[in-house]
């Protein structure tokens, strides 16, 4: 069974606009990590942002922020002031402590100039 | 800062041949993970090692094996290659949670692209 679900295979945003990518996950654990990774055409996995489940405050990294709803098991990524370089595949990922990381199917983001 | 090093970056093999991928984790990282990413797919966990011992196993075919050596580098051996093994193979490393500057993040190498003809 898929632990991480990304329901949006593709998303599109106009340059300088804001876009939100959705992610839900399934777990019975109380302590874990959540991540968003970006994979550009080079296919390198680049960490965008991380969230520790025990922290209630949503993580932010410059133009990237998350909306973490632990009870709802939801972890969405908001990209503000979108740039052409943001175009990539975005993977939501879940990791239990000291275990492997599990990925969602990914969302392909297109940024229109 | 040192990153995860994978070699070779590209590899072309024929069906039924054998391939070996190498991974050099970040210094002082004690855990190595191998992932397989097929075209248009998300990375799938294959196997992991903690302190040179296999720690977890995912969807790794029986034709594949892996090990971690005393210098912490790891090798993924793939035999009787099939067309479906064509993929990008990632190695990632991390330090055990609760130790040092652990952030829960897996640090990924740039991947080894295997093409089976």
mmCIF file of C-alpha atoms in Angstrom:
data_model
loop_
_atom_site.group_PDB
_atom_site.id
_atom_site.type_symbol
_atom_site.label_atom_id
_atom_site.label_comp_id
_atom_site.label_asym_id
_atom_site.label_seq_id
_atom_site.Cartn_x
_atom_site.Cartn_y
_atom_site.Cartn_z
ATOM 1 C CA UNK A 1 0.000 0.000 0.000
ATOM 2 C CA UNK A 2 1.250 3.451 -0.907
ATOM 3 C CA UNK A 3 2.352 5.355 2.160
ATOM 4 C CA UNK A 4 2.541 8.713 0.410
ATOM 5 C CA UNK A 5 -0.060 9.984 -2.040
ATOM 6 C CA UNK A 6 0.304 12.885 -4.409
ATOM 7 C CA UNK A 7 -2.994 13.383 -6.170
ATOM 8 C CA UNK A 8 -1.774 15.915 -8.731
ATOM 9 C CA UNK A 9 0.311 14.295 -11.495
ATOM 10 C CA UNK A 10 0.823 17.680 -13.151
ATOM 11 C CA UNK A 11 0.483 21.303 -12.104
ATOM 12 C CA UNK A 12 1.076 24.536 -13.938
ATOM 13 C CA UNK A 13 1.744 28.039 -12.630
ATOM 14 C CA UNK A 14 2.427 31.418 -14.144
ATOM 15 C CA UNK A 15 5.793 32.943 -13.382
ATOM 16 C CA UNK A 16 5.682 35.092 -10.200
ATOM 17 C CA UNK A 17 2.428 33.443 -9.083
ATOM 18 C CA UNK A 18 1.860 31.023 -6.202
ATOM 19 C CA UNK A 19 1.170 27.318 -6.479
ATOM 20 C CA UNK A 20 0.366 24.638 -3.908
ATOM 21 C CA UNK A 21 1.259 20.975 -4.313
ATOM 22 C CA UNK A 22 -0.709 18.436 -2.291
ATOM 23 C CA UNK A 23 0.493 15.425 -0.365
ATOM 24 C CA UNK A 24 -1.151 13.031 2.064
ATOM 25 C CA UNK A 25 0.432 10.134 3.888
ATOM 26 C CA UNK A 26 -0.528 7.189 5.982
ATOM 27 C CA UNK A 27 1.164 6.234 9.223
ATOM 28 C CA UNK A 28 0.423 5.048 12.727
ATOM 29 C CA UNK A 29 3.640 6.550 14.051
ATOM 30 C CA UNK A 30 3.745 9.773 16.046
ATOM 31 C CA UNK A 31 7.354 10.682 15.311
ATOM 32 C CA UNK A 32 8.572 10.930 11.748
ATOM 33 C CA UNK A 33 9.912 13.289 9.133
ATOM 34 C CA UNK A 34 8.302 14.679 6.003
ATOM 35 C CA UNK A 35 10.148 16.107 3.039
ATOM 36 C CA UNK A 36 9.691 17.709 -0.332
ATOM 37 C CA UNK A 37 12.356 16.876 -2.903
ATOM 38 C CA UNK A 38 12.779 18.534 -6.265
ATOM 39 C CA UNK A 39 14.006 16.564 -9.262
ATOM 40 C CA UNK A 40 14.915 18.738 -12.272
ATOM 41 C CA UNK A 41 15.679 17.273 -15.707
ATOM 42 C CA UNK A 42 19.187 16.419 -14.479
ATOM 43 C CA UNK A 43 17.324 13.968 -12.194
ATOM 44 C CA UNK A 44 19.334 14.895 -9.138
ATOM 45 C CA UNK A 45 17.303 14.720 -5.933
ATOM 46 C CA UNK A 46 17.381 18.138 -4.258
ATOM 47 C CA UNK A 47 15.908 18.708 -0.824
ATOM 48 C CA UNK A 48 13.464 21.610 -0.837
ATOM 49 C CA UNK A 49 12.112 21.568 2.692
ATOM 50 C CA UNK A 50 11.722 19.246 5.684
ATOM 51 C CA UNK A 51 9.298 19.020 8.580
ATOM 52 C CA UNK A 52 9.629 17.162 11.864
ATOM 53 C CA UNK A 53 6.288 15.722 12.937
ATOM 54 C CA UNK A 54 6.643 16.760 16.576
ATOM 55 C CA UNK A 55 6.964 20.415 15.570
ATOM 56 C CA UNK A 56 3.677 22.224 15.164
ATOM 57 C CA UNK A 57 5.198 25.191 13.399
ATOM 58 C CA UNK A 58 5.180 24.909 9.625
ATOM 59 C CA UNK A 59 8.608 24.893 8.006
ATOM 60 C CA UNK A 60 9.625 27.661 5.626
ATOM 61 C CA UNK A 61 12.609 28.058 3.331
ATOM 62 C CA UNK A 62 12.622 31.351 1.471
ATOM 63 C CA UNK A 63 9.858 31.086 -1.168
ATOM 64 C CA UNK A 64 8.898 27.573 -0.074
ATOM 65 C CA UNK A 65 6.602 26.810 2.819
ATOM 66 C CA UNK A 66 4.523 23.874 3.971
ATOM 67 C CA UNK A 67 1.115 23.430 5.504
ATOM 68 C CA UNK A 68 1.511 20.493 7.863
ATOM 69 C CA UNK A 69 -1.732 19.096 9.258
ATOM 70 C CA UNK A 70 -0.708 16.170 11.437
ATOM 71 C CA UNK A 71 -4.197 14.989 12.353
ATOM 72 C CA UNK A 72 -5.269 15.057 8.733
ATOM 73 C CA UNK A 73 -1.924 13.534 7.633
ATOM 74 C CA UNK A 74 -1.537 16.247 5.068
ATOM 75 C CA UNK A 75 1.673 17.979 3.993
ATOM 76 C CA UNK A 76 1.281 20.493 1.169
ATOM 77 C CA UNK A 77 4.017 22.612 -0.388
ATOM 78 C CA UNK A 78 3.447 26.246 -1.321
ATOM 79 C CA UNK A 79 5.787 27.910 -3.775
ATOM 80 C CA UNK A 80 5.514 31.689 -3.818
ATOM 81 C CA UNK A 81 6.775 33.998 -6.564
ATOM 82 C CA UNK A 82 7.335 31.026 -8.869
ATOM 83 C CA UNK A 83 10.414 31.134 -11.044
ATOM 84 C CA UNK A 84 11.280 29.343 -14.271
ATOM 85 C CA UNK A 85 13.914 27.389 -12.368
ATOM 86 C CA UNK A 86 11.224 25.901 -10.158
ATOM 87 C CA UNK A 87 10.018 23.749 -13.040
ATOM 88 C CA UNK A 88 10.716 20.144 -12.053
ATOM 89 C CA UNK A 89 9.218 16.977 -10.660
ATOM 90 C CA UNK A 90 8.392 17.348 -6.984
ATOM 91 C CA UNK A 91 8.297 14.355 -4.667
ATOM 92 C CA UNK A 92 6.739 14.278 -1.242
ATOM 93 C CA UNK A 93 8.511 11.844 1.068
ATOM 94 C CA UNK A 94 7.954 10.261 4.470
ATOM 95 C CA UNK A 95 10.556 8.779 6.743
ATOM 96 C CA UNK A 96 10.219 7.033 10.078
ATOM 97 C CA UNK A 97 13.153 7.458 12.400
ATOM 98 C CA UNK A 98 16.187 5.542 11.134
ATOM 99 C CA UNK A 99 14.201 3.872 8.384
ATOM 100 C CA UNK A 100 14.154 4.223 4.644
ATOM 101 C CA UNK A 101 12.380 7.082 2.914
ATOM 102 C CA UNK A 102 9.137 6.470 1.018
ATOM 103 C CA UNK A 103 8.123 8.679 -1.881
ATOM 104 C CA UNK A 104 4.886 9.707 -3.501
ATOM 105 C CA UNK A 105 4.383 9.327 -7.238
ATOM 106 C CA UNK A 106 5.437 12.908 -7.857
ATOM 107 C CA UNK A 107 3.926 16.093 -9.294
ATOM 108 C CA UNK A 108 5.358 17.597 -12.444
ATOM 109 C CA UNK A 109 5.379 21.389 -12.127
ATOM 110 C CA UNK A 110 5.459 23.567 -15.215
ATOM 111 C CA UNK A 111 6.191 27.288 -14.897
ATOM 112 C CA UNK A 112 4.875 29.472 -17.691
ATOM 113 C CA UNK A 113 6.727 32.705 -18.526
ATOM 114 C CA UNK B 1 31.067 19.918 1.729
ATOM 115 C CA UNK B 2 31.600 16.335 0.642
ATOM 116 C CA UNK B 3 28.637 14.690 -1.050
ATOM 117 C CA UNK B 4 27.624 11.143 -1.879
ATOM 118 C CA UNK B 5 29.690 9.867 -4.786
ATOM 119 C CA UNK B 6 28.333 7.288 -7.201
ATOM 120 C CA UNK B 7 30.129 5.522 -10.013
ATOM 121 C CA UNK B 8 29.825 4.951 -12.830
ATOM 122 C CA UNK B 9 27.421 7.710 -13.788
ATOM 123 C CA UNK B 10 26.343 5.909 -16.926
ATOM 124 C CA UNK B 11 26.471 2.224 -17.770
ATOM 125 C CA UNK B 12 25.302 0.301 -20.803
ATOM 126 C CA UNK B 13 24.944 -3.471 -20.622
ATOM 127 C CA UNK B 14 23.437 -6.252 -22.679
ATOM 128 C CA UNK B 15 20.705 -8.559 -21.427
ATOM 129 C CA UNK B 16 21.937 -11.311 -19.143
ATOM 130 C CA UNK B 17 25.137 -9.419 -18.321
ATOM 131 C CA UNK B 18 26.257 -8.311 -14.858
ATOM 132 C CA UNK B 19 26.670 -4.767 -13.564
ATOM 133 C CA UNK B 20 28.192 -3.321 -10.405
ATOM 134 C CA UNK B 21 27.418 0.136 -9.043
ATOM 135 C CA UNK B 22 29.497 1.813 -6.376
ATOM 136 C CA UNK B 23 28.567 4.340 -3.715
ATOM 137 C CA UNK B 24 30.787 6.367 -1.410
ATOM 138 C CA UNK B 25 28.718 7.929 1.392
ATOM 139 C CA UNK B 26 29.356 11.216 3.113
ATOM 140 C CA UNK B 27 32.140 10.812 5.725
ATOM 141 C CA UNK B 28 30.831 9.832 9.173
ATOM 142 C CA UNK B 29 27.474 8.722 7.772
ATOM 143 C CA UNK B 30 26.768 5.238 9.053
ATOM 144 C CA UNK B 31 23.799 4.265 6.885
ATOM 145 C CA UNK B 32 23.538 3.723 3.130
ATOM 146 C CA UNK B 33 20.363 3.288 1.089
ATOM 147 C CA UNK B 34 19.896 2.122 -2.497
ATOM 148 C CA UNK B 35 16.955 3.236 -4.606
ATOM 149 C CA UNK B 36 15.824 2.378 -8.128
ATOM 150 C CA UNK B 37 13.929 4.945 -10.208
ATOM 151 C CA UNK B 38 12.404 3.760 -13.443
ATOM 152 C CA UNK B 39 11.324 6.195 -16.175
ATOM 153 C CA UNK B 40 8.461 8.371 -14.982
ATOM 154 C CA UNK B 41 8.379 6.672 -11.587
ATOM 155 C CA UNK B 42 9.236 7.594 -8.025
ATOM 156 C CA UNK B 43 12.353 6.149 -6.381
ATOM 157 C CA UNK B 44 11.766 2.677 -4.984
ATOM 158 C CA UNK B 45 13.694 1.492 -1.954
ATOM 159 C CA UNK B 46 15.898 -1.532 -2.603
ATOM 160 C CA UNK B 47 18.114 -2.157 0.410
ATOM 161 C CA UNK B 48 19.942 -0.405 3.236
ATOM 162 C CA UNK B 49 23.012 -0.953 5.387
ATOM 163 C CA UNK B 50 23.822 0.276 8.861
ATOM 164 C CA UNK B 51 27.391 -0.044 10.085
ATOM 165 C CA UNK B 52 28.187 -2.532 7.294
ATOM 166 C CA UNK B 53 25.283 -4.820 8.132
ATOM 167 C CA UNK B 54 22.118 -5.107 6.062
ATOM 168 C CA UNK B 55 19.446 -3.257 7.977
ATOM 169 C CA UNK B 56 16.362 -3.363 5.762
ATOM 170 C CA UNK B 57 15.224 -4.803 2.475
ATOM 171 C CA UNK B 58 12.691 -3.432 0.048
ATOM 172 C CA UNK B 59 11.730 -4.474 -3.464
ATOM 173 C CA UNK B 60 15.144 -5.766 -4.433
ATOM 174 C CA UNK B 61 15.100 -8.627 -6.971
ATOM 175 C CA UNK B 62 16.851 -11.854 -6.041
ATOM 176 C CA UNK B 63 19.222 -11.228 -8.957
ATOM 177 C CA UNK B 64 20.553 -8.201 -7.116
ATOM 178 C CA UNK B 65 22.846 -8.195 -4.113
ATOM 179 C CA UNK B 66 24.621 -5.506 -2.190
ATOM 180 C CA UNK B 67 27.127 -5.057 0.557
ATOM 181 C CA UNK B 68 28.871 -2.375 2.552
ATOM 182 C CA UNK B 69 32.602 -2.573 3.065
ATOM 183 C CA UNK B 70 34.880 -1.678 5.957
ATOM 184 C CA UNK B 71 35.493 1.795 4.494
ATOM 185 C CA UNK B 72 31.682 2.268 4.382
ATOM 186 C CA UNK B 73 31.448 2.342 0.632
ATOM 187 C CA UNK B 74 28.711 0.158 -0.800
ATOM 188 C CA UNK B 75 28.300 -1.824 -3.995
ATOM 189 C CA UNK B 76 25.133 -2.970 -5.729
ATOM 190 C CA UNK B 77 25.636 -6.048 -7.876
ATOM 191 C CA UNK B 78 23.073 -6.851 -10.532
ATOM 192 C CA UNK B 79 23.198 -10.114 -12.466
ATOM 193 C CA UNK B 80 21.211 -11.609 -15.351
ATOM 194 C CA UNK B 81 20.198 -8.122 -16.365
ATOM 195 C CA UNK B 82 16.788 -7.636 -17.920
ATOM 196 C CA UNK B 83 15.427 -4.798 -20.040
ATOM 197 C CA UNK B 84 13.271 -3.750 -17.091
ATOM 198 C CA UNK B 85 16.353 -3.106 -14.978
ATOM 199 C CA UNK B 86 17.068 0.002 -17.042
ATOM 200 C CA UNK B 87 16.720 2.778 -14.518
ATOM 201 C CA UNK B 88 18.441 5.432 -12.486
ATOM 202 C CA UNK B 89 19.974 3.961 -9.344
ATOM 203 C CA UNK B 90 20.426 6.286 -6.409
ATOM 204 C CA UNK B 91 22.567 5.814 -3.381
ATOM 205 C CA UNK B 92 21.817 7.911 -0.320
ATOM 206 C CA UNK B 93 23.497 8.191 3.049
ATOM 207 C CA UNK B 94 22.572 9.462 6.470
ATOM 208 C CA UNK B 95 23.733 9.417 10.051
ATOM 209 C CA UNK B 96 21.671 7.640 12.665
ATOM 210 C CA UNK B 97 18.992 9.802 14.221
ATOM 211 C CA UNK B 98 19.984 10.932 17.643
ATOM 212 C CA UNK B 99 23.614 11.268 16.747
ATOM 213 C CA UNK B 100 25.497 14.329 15.682
ATOM 214 C CA UNK B 101 23.913 16.826 13.350
ATOM 215 C CA UNK B 102 21.133 14.549 12.230
ATOM 216 C CA UNK B 103 18.268 16.183 10.383
ATOM 217 C CA UNK B 104 16.445 13.067 9.183
ATOM 218 C CA UNK B 105 17.462 13.938 5.650
ATOM 219 C CA UNK B 106 18.818 11.410 3.209
ATOM 220 C CA UNK B 107 21.652 12.815 1.143
ATOM 221 C CA UNK B 108 21.432 11.545 -2.407
ATOM 222 C CA UNK B 109 24.165 10.975 -4.937
ATOM 223 C CA UNK B 110 23.658 12.056 -8.527
ATOM 224 C CA UNK B 111 22.677 8.546 -9.526
ATOM 225 C CA UNK B 112 23.965 5.884 -11.886
ATOM 226 C CA UNK B 113 21.999 5.495 -15.076
ATOM 227 C CA UNK B 114 21.862 1.881 -16.231
ATOM 228 C CA UNK B 115 20.706 1.056 -19.730
ATOM 229 C CA UNK B 116 20.127 -2.582 -20.625
ATOM 230 C CA UNK B 117 19.996 -3.344 -24.346
#
